[in-house]
Every structure is written in structure tokens, then in C-alpha cells.
Short mmCIF file of C-alpha atoms and ligand atoms in Angstrom, two decimals:
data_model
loop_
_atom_site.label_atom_id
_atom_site.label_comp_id
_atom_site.label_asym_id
_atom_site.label_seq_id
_atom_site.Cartn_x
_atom_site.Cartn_y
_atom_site.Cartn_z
CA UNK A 100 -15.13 -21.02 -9.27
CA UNK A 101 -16.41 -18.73 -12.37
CA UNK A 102 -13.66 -16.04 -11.32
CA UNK A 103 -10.15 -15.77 -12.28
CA UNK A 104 -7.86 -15.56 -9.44
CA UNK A 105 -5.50 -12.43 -9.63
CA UNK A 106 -2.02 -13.81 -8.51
CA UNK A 107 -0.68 -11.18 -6.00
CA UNK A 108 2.45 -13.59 -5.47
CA UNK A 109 3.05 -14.03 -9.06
CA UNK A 110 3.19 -10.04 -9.90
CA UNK A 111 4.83 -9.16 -7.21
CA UNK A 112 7.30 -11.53 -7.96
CA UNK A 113 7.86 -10.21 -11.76
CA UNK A 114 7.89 -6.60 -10.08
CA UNK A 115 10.76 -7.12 -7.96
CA UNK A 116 12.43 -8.63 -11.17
CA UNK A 117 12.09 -5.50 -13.19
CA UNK A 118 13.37 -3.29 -10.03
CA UNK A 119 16.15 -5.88 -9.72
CA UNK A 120 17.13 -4.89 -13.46
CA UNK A 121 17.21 -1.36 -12.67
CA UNK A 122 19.07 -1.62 -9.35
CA UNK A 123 21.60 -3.49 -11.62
CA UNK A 124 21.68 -0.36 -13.88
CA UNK A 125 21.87 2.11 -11.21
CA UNK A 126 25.06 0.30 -9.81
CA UNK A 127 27.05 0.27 -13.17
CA UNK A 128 26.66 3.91 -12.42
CA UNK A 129 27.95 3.61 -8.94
CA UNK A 130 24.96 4.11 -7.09
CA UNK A 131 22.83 1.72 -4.76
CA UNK A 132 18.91 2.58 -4.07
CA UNK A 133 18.86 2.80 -0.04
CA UNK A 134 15.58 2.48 2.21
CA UNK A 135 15.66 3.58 5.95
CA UNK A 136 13.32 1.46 7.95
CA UNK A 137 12.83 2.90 11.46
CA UNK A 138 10.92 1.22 14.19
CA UNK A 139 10.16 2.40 17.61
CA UNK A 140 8.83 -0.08 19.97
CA UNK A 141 8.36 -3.54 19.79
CA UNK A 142 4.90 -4.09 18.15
CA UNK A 143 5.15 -8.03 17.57
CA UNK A 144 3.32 -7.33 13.72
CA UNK A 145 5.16 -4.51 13.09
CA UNK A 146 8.44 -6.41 13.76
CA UNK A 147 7.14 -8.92 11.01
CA UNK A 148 6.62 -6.13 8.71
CA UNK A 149 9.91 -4.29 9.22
CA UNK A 150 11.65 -7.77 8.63
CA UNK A 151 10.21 -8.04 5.38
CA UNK A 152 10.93 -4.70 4.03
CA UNK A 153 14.18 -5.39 4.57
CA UNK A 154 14.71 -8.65 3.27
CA UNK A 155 13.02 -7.49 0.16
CA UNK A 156 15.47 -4.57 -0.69
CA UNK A 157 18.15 -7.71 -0.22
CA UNK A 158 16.65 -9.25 -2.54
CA UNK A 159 16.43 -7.12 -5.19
CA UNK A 160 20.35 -5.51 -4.80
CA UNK A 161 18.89 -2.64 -2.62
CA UNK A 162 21.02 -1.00 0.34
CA UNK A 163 18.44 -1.37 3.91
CA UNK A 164 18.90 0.36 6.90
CA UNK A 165 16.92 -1.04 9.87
CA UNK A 166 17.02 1.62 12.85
CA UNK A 167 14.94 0.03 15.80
CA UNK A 168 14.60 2.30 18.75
CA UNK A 169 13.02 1.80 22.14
CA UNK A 170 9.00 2.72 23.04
CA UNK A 171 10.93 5.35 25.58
CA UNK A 172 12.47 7.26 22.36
CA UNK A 173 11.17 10.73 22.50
CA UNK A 174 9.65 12.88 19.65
CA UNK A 175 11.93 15.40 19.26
CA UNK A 176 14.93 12.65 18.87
CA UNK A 177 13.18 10.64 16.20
CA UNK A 178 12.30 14.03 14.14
CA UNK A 179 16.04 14.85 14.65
CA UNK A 180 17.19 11.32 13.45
CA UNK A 181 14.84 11.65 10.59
CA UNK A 182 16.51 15.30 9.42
CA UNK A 183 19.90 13.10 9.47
CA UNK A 184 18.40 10.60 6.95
CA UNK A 185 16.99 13.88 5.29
CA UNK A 186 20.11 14.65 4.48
CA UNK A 187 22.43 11.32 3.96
CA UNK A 188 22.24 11.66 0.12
CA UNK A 189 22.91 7.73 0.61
CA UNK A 190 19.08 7.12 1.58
CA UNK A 191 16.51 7.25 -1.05
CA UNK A 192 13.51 6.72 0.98
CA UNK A 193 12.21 6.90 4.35
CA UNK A 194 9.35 4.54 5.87
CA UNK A 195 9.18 4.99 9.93
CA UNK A 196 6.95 1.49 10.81
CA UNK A 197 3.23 2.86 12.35
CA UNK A 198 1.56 2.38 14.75
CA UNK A 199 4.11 4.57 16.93
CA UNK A 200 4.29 5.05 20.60
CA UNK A 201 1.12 7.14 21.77
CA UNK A 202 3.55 10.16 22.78
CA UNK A 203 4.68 10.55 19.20
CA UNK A 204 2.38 12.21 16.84
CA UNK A 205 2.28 10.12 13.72
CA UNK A 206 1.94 13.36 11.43
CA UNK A 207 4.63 15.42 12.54
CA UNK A 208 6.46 12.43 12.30
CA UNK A 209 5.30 11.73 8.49
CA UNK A 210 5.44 15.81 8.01
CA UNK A 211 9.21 15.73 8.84
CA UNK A 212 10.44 12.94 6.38
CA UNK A 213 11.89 15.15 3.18
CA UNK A 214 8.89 14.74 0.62
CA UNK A 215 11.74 13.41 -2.22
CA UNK A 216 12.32 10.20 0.11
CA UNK A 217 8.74 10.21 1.56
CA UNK A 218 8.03 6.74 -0.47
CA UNK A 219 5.30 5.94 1.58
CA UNK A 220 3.11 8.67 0.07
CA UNK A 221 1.68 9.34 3.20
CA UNK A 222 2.49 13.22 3.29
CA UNK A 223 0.44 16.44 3.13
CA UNK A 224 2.18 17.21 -0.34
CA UNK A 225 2.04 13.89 -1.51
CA UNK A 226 -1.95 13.31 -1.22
CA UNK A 227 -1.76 16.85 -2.97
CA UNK A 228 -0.05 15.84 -5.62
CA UNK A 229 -1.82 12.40 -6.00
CA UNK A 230 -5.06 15.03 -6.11
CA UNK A 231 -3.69 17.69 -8.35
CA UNK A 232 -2.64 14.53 -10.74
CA UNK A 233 1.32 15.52 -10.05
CA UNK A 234 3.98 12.94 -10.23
CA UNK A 235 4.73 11.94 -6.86
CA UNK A 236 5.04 8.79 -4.41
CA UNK A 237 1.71 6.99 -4.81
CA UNK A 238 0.86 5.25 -1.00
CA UNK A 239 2.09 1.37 -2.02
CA UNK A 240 -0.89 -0.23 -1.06
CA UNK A 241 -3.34 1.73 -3.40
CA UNK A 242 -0.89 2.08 -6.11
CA UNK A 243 -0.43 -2.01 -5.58
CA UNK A 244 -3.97 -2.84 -6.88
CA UNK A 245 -3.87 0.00 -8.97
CA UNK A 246 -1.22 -2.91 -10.53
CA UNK A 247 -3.24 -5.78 -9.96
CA UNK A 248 -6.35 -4.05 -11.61
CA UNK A 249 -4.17 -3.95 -14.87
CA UNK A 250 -3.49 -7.37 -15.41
CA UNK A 251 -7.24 -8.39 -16.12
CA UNK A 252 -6.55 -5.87 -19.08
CA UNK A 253 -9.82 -3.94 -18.76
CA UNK A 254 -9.59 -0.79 -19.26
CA UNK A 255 -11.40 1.46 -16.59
CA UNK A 256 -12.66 4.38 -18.75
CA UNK A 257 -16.35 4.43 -18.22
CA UNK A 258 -16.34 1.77 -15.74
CA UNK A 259 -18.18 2.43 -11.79
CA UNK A 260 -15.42 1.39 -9.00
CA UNK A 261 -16.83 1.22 -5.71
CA UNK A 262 -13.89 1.56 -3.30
CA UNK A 263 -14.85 0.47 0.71
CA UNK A 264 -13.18 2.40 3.40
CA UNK A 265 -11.89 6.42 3.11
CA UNK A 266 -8.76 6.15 5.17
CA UNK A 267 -6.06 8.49 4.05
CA UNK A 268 -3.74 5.75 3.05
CA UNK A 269 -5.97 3.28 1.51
CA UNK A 270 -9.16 4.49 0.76
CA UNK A 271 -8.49 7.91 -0.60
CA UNK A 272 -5.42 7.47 -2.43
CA UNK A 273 -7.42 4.03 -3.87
CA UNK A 274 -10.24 6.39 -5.34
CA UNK A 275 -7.96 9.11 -6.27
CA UNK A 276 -5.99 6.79 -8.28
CA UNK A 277 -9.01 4.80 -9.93
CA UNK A 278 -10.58 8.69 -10.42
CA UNK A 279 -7.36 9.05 -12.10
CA UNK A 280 -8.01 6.42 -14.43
CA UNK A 281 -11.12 7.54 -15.77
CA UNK A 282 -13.42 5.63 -13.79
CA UNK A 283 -16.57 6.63 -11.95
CA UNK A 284 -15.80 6.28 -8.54
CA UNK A 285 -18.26 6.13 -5.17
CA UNK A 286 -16.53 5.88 -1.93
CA UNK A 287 -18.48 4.22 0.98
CA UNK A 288 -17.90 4.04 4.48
CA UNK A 289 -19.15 3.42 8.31
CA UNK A 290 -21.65 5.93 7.05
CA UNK A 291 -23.05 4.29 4.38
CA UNK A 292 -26.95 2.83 4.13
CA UNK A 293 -26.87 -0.11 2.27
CA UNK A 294 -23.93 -0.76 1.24
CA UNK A 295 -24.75 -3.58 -1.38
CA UNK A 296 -26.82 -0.82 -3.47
CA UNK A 297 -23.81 0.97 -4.49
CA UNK A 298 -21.56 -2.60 -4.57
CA UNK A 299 -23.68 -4.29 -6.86
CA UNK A 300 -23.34 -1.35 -9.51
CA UNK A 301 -19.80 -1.44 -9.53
CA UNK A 302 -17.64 -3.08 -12.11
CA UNK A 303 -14.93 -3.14 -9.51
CA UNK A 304 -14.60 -2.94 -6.01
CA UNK A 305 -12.37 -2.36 -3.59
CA UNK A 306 -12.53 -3.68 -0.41
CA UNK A 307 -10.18 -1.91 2.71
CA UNK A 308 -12.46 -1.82 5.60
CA UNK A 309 -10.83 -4.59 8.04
CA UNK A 310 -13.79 -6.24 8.77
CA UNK A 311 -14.80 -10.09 7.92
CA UNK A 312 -17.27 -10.52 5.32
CA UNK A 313 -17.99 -7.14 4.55
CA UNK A 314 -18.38 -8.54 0.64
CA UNK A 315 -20.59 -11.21 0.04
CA UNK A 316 -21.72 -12.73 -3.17
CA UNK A 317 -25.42 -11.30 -3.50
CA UNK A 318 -23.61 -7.45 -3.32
CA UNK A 319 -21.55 -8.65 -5.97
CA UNK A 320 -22.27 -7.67 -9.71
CA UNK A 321 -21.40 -10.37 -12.04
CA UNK A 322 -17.77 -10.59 -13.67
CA UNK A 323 -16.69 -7.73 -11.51
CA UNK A 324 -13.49 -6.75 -10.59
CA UNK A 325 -12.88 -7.37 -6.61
CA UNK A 326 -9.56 -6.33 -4.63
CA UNK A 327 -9.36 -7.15 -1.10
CA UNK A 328 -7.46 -5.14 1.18
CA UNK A 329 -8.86 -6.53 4.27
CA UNK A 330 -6.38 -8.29 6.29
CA UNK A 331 -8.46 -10.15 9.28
CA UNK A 332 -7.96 -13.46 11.35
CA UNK A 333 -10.53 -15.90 11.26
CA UNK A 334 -11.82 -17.91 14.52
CA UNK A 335 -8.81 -20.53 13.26
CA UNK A 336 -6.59 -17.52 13.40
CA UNK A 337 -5.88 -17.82 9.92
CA UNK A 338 -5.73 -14.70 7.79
CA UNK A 339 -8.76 -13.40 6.02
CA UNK A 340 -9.90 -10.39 4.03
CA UNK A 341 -12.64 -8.61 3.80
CA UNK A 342 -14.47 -10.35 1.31
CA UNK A 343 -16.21 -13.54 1.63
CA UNK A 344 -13.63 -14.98 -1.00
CA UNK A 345 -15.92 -18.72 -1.02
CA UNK A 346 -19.06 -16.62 -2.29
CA UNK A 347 -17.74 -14.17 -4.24
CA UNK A 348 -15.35 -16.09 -6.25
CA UNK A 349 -18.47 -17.55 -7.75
CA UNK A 350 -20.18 -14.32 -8.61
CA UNK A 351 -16.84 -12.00 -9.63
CA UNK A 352 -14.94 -12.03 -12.86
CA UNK A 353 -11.74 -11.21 -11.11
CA UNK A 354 -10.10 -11.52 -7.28
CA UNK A 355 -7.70 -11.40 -5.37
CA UNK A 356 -7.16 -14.26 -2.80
CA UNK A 357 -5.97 -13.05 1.25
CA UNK A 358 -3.24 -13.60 1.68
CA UNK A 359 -1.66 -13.46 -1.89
CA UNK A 360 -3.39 -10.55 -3.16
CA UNK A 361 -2.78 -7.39 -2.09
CA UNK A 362 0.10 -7.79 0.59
CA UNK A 363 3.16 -8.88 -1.47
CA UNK A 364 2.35 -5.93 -3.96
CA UNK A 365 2.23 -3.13 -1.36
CA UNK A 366 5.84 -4.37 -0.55
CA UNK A 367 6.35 -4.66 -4.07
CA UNK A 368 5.55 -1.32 -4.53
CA UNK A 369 7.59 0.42 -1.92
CA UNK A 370 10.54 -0.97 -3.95
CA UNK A 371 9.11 0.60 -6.48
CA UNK A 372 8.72 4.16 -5.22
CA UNK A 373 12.51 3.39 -3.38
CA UNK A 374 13.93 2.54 -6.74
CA UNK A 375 12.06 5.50 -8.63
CA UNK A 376 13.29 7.86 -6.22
CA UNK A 377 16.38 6.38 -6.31
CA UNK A 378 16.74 6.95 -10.64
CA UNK A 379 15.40 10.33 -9.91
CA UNK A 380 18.40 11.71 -7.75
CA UNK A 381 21.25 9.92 -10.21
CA UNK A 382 19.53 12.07 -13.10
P1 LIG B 669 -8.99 2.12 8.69
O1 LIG B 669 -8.14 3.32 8.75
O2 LIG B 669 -9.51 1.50 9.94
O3 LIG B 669 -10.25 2.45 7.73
C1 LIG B 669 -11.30 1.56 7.59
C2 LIG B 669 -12.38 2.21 6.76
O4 LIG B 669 -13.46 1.29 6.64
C3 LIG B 669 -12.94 3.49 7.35
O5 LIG B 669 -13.02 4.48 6.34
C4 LIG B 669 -14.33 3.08 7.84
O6 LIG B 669 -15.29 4.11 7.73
C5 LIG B 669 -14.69 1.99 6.88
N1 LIG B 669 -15.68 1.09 7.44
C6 LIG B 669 -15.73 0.53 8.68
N2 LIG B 669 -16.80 -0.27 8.80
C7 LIG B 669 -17.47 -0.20 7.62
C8 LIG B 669 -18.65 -0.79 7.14
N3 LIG B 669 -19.38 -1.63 7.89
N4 LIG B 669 -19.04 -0.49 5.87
C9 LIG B 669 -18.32 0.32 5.10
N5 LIG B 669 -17.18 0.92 5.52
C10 LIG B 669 -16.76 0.65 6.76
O7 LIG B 669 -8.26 0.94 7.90
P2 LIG B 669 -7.17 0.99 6.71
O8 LIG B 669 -5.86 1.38 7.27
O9 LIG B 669 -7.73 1.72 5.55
O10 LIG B 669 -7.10 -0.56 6.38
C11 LIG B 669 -8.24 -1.28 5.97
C12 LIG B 669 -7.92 -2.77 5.97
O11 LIG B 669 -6.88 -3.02 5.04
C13 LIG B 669 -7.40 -3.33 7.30
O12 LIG B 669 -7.82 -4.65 7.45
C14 LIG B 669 -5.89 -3.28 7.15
O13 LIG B 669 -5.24 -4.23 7.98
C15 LIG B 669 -5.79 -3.65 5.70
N6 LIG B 669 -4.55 -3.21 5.03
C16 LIG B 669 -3.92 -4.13 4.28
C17 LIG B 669 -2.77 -3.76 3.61
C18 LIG B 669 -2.07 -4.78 2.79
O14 LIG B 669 -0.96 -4.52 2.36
N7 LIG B 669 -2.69 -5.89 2.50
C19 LIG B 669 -2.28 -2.46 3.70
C20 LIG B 669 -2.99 -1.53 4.45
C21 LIG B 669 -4.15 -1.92 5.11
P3 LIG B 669 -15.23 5.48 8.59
O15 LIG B 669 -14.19 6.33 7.90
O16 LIG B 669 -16.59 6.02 8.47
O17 LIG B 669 -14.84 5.08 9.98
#
């Protein structure tokens, strides 16, 4: 292996010890950080997910508040519930778990949390602000490898990023961010001919497609930064990303192993935005 393994695990880890010194601070002022978790139905990876949140703002000091309601729950009662939390001056963020029932519509849903607990970033007026270049809740995932891109210590002025995949809360947010950075960014997609042209250009790349070996090692420009999103199983039905981590590892400077990469940071990050908003209302 020529490339150096970026230790998702490992920063995540250190993260969650910096928020843990700063939830210590907050509460020699009397205040606790609190995170509303709701989930309606009982999506078997979603349930996974929602667990985790919540054992993560235990371990860091934070207050959780797990809400799970049943498929049946109807729109108009979850946007209701969601003013409540709105307004409990206890609750510092908001994350309702998606996928949701097909009979609620995700973005009213998103639309309605208050956009000072809206640590998700998934809002109209946060992408704004992430595009205007106004502080604001950066989506965790993004704003994760934003963090793992930093600790290979090159600086991304000047440098091409290639980010995979345009969905609002990966691919966008991913470019915006890298944009933000100074680099020269190209976003591909379903749409794109020949992908590996624009890949093989690209000091880093950013992989958040959800498809198995959408990276391989010949599309690959040497000691290049790669970050993969992906999260797919493989015929073993072990977890996999998007890149074809055997291959590329041989070609890349930097990347990030699945799973171990990008995962723990995106919850690391949520703590982040939780804790941030958190500071923000005890100023
Ligand atoms: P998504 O909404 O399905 O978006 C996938 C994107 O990939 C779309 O923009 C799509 O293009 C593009 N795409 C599809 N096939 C392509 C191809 N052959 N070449 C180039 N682009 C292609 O997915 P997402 O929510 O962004 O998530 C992407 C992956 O990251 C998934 O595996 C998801 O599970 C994973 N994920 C992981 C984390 C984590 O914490 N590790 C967090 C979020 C997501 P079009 O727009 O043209 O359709």
C-alpha cells in the first residue's frame, strides 16, 4: 500500500474529546447541549442510526432526547411536535431520522425545524448560507471530510477536487465547502461521459455516489487525495464504499477506509454543530 490511510475512527475519536471539553465548560455555566432525535417508523437502519446519535451525545456529557413515533403519525402532528422543540430553549438541535413515511414530505418537515437548531444543515437557509459563505450549520457528512481532508495537511488553494454525486446533502454542500476552500472544483454525476477524464485530474476526490467500485485505480491520479462516502454491501454483505479501496490504495496518496472513514465523523460532526449551537445560545 503506497497510500496513507486517513483514520476516520481515530479523529472522530479526538473530536468528541474536544466537544467533551466544551460540554464540560458549558455546564460550569449551568447549561447542558441537548439534541432531539425523532424517528417515525421503524426503518431497521435507521433504528441503528438513531441509537448511535444518542449514545454519542452520552458520551460526550450531552442531554439526548429520542422521540420514536409510529409509521401512522401524521404530518401535521410531527410539524406541531417539531414547533414544541422549536421552542423548548432546553434543545439545541433538531435531527428528525430520514427516510420518513411516504405521506410526510421530507421538506416541509426539514423547512419547519427553527434554522438556529437545524444542525443537520439540511435547510433552504442553511444551503444559502453555506453558498453565500455565511456562518451556519454545515450538513455533517460534508463538513466531516471537509475534517478528514485537513489532516493530510495539504492545503487546497490551487488544487482540482473532483467531488462524485450532486445530492443536496452530500454532493453540493461537499463542493460548496471544498469551493470554499479555494479549490477548483468539478462536480460529476449520472450525467457524466467518462468519468475517469475528470477523476484522474483531480488532486482529490470525493466519492458519494452509493455504488460499488465507482473508483478504481487507473481513474486515480497519483498521491491524490480520495474520501469515500459510499456506504454499500458487498456479495458477503460486508460494508463497502464506493471506491475500489484494494486498487486505489496503491495509486492514492491519501484514503479513507469503509467503514472507518467517513461514518464516525459525520456523527462526530453533528456533535459538533449540537455543541456550537449550543455555545451560541449561552452567549
Ligand atoms: P444520492 O442522493 O442517491 O446521490 C447519489 C449521486 O450519485 C447522484 O448525484 C447521482 O447522480 C450520482 N451518481 C449515480 N450514479 C453515478 C455514476 N455512475 N457516476 C457518477 N455519478 C453517479 O446519494 P447520497 O445521499 O448523496 O449518498 C451517496 C452515498 O453516500 C450513499 O452510498 C450513501 O449511503 C452514502 N452516505 C454515507 C454517509 C456516511 O456518513 N458515511 C452519509 C451520507 C451518505 P444524479 O444526480 O445524476 O442522479
Amino acid at each position: 500500500m503506497t497510500a496513507q490511510l486517513i483514520d476516520g475512527n481515530a479523529l472522530a475519536k479526538q473530536i468528541r474529546g474536544e466537544v467533551a471539553q466544551r460540554v464540560a465548560a458549558l455546564a460550569a455555566r449551568g447549561r447542558q447541549p441537548g439534541l432531539a432525535v425523532i424517528l417515525v417508523g421503524d426503518d431497521p437502519a435507521s433504528q441503528v442510526y438513531v441509537k448511535h446519535k444518542v449514545a454519542d451525545c452520552e458520551s460526550v456529557g450531552m442531554r439526548s432526547i429520542l422521540e420514536r413515533y409510529p409509521a401512522s403519525l401524521s404530518e401535521a402532528d410531527l410539524l406541531a411536535r417539531l414547533q414544541a422543540l422549536n421552542a423548548d430553549p432546553t434543545v439545541h438541535g433538531i435531527l428528525v431520522q430520514m427516510p420518513l413515511p411516504k405521506h410526510i414530505h421530507p421538506q416541509r418537515v426539514i423547512e419547519t425545524i427553527s434554522t438556529a437548531k437545524d444542525v443537520d444543515g439540511y435547510s433552504v437557509q442553511s444551503a444559502g448560507d453555506l453558498v453565500c459563505g455565511l456562518p451556519g450549520f454545515r450538513p455533517c457528512t460534508p463538513y466531516g471530510c471537509m475534517k478528514l481532508i485537513e489532516t493530510t495537511g495539504v492545503d487546497l488553494k490551487g488544487k482540482h477536487a473532483v467531488v462524485i454525486g450532486r445530492s443536496n446533502t452530500v454532493g453540493k454542500p461537499m463542493a460548496l465547502l471544498l469551493l470554499q476552500a479555494n479549490a477548483t472544483v468539478t462536480v460529476c454525476h449520472s450525467g457524466t461521459p467518462d468519468l475517469g477524464a475528470h477523476t484522474r485530474q483531480a488532486d482529490v476526490v470525493v466519492a458519494a455516489v452509493g455504488r460499488r467500485n465507482v473508483l478504481t485505480a487507473g481513474m486515480v491520479k497519483p498521491g491524490a487525495i480520495v474520501i469515500d462516502v459510499g456506504m454499500n454491501k458487498k456479495d458477503d454483505g460486508k460494508l463497502c464504499g464506493d471506491v475500489d479501496f484494494d486498487g486505489v490504495k496503491e495509486v492514492a496518496g491519501w484514503i479513507t477506509p469503509v467503514p472507518g472513514g467517513v461514518g464516525p465523523m459525520t456523527r462526530a460532526m453533528l456533535l459538533v454543530n449540537t455543541l456550537e449551537s449550543a455555545e451560541r445560545d449561552a452567549t
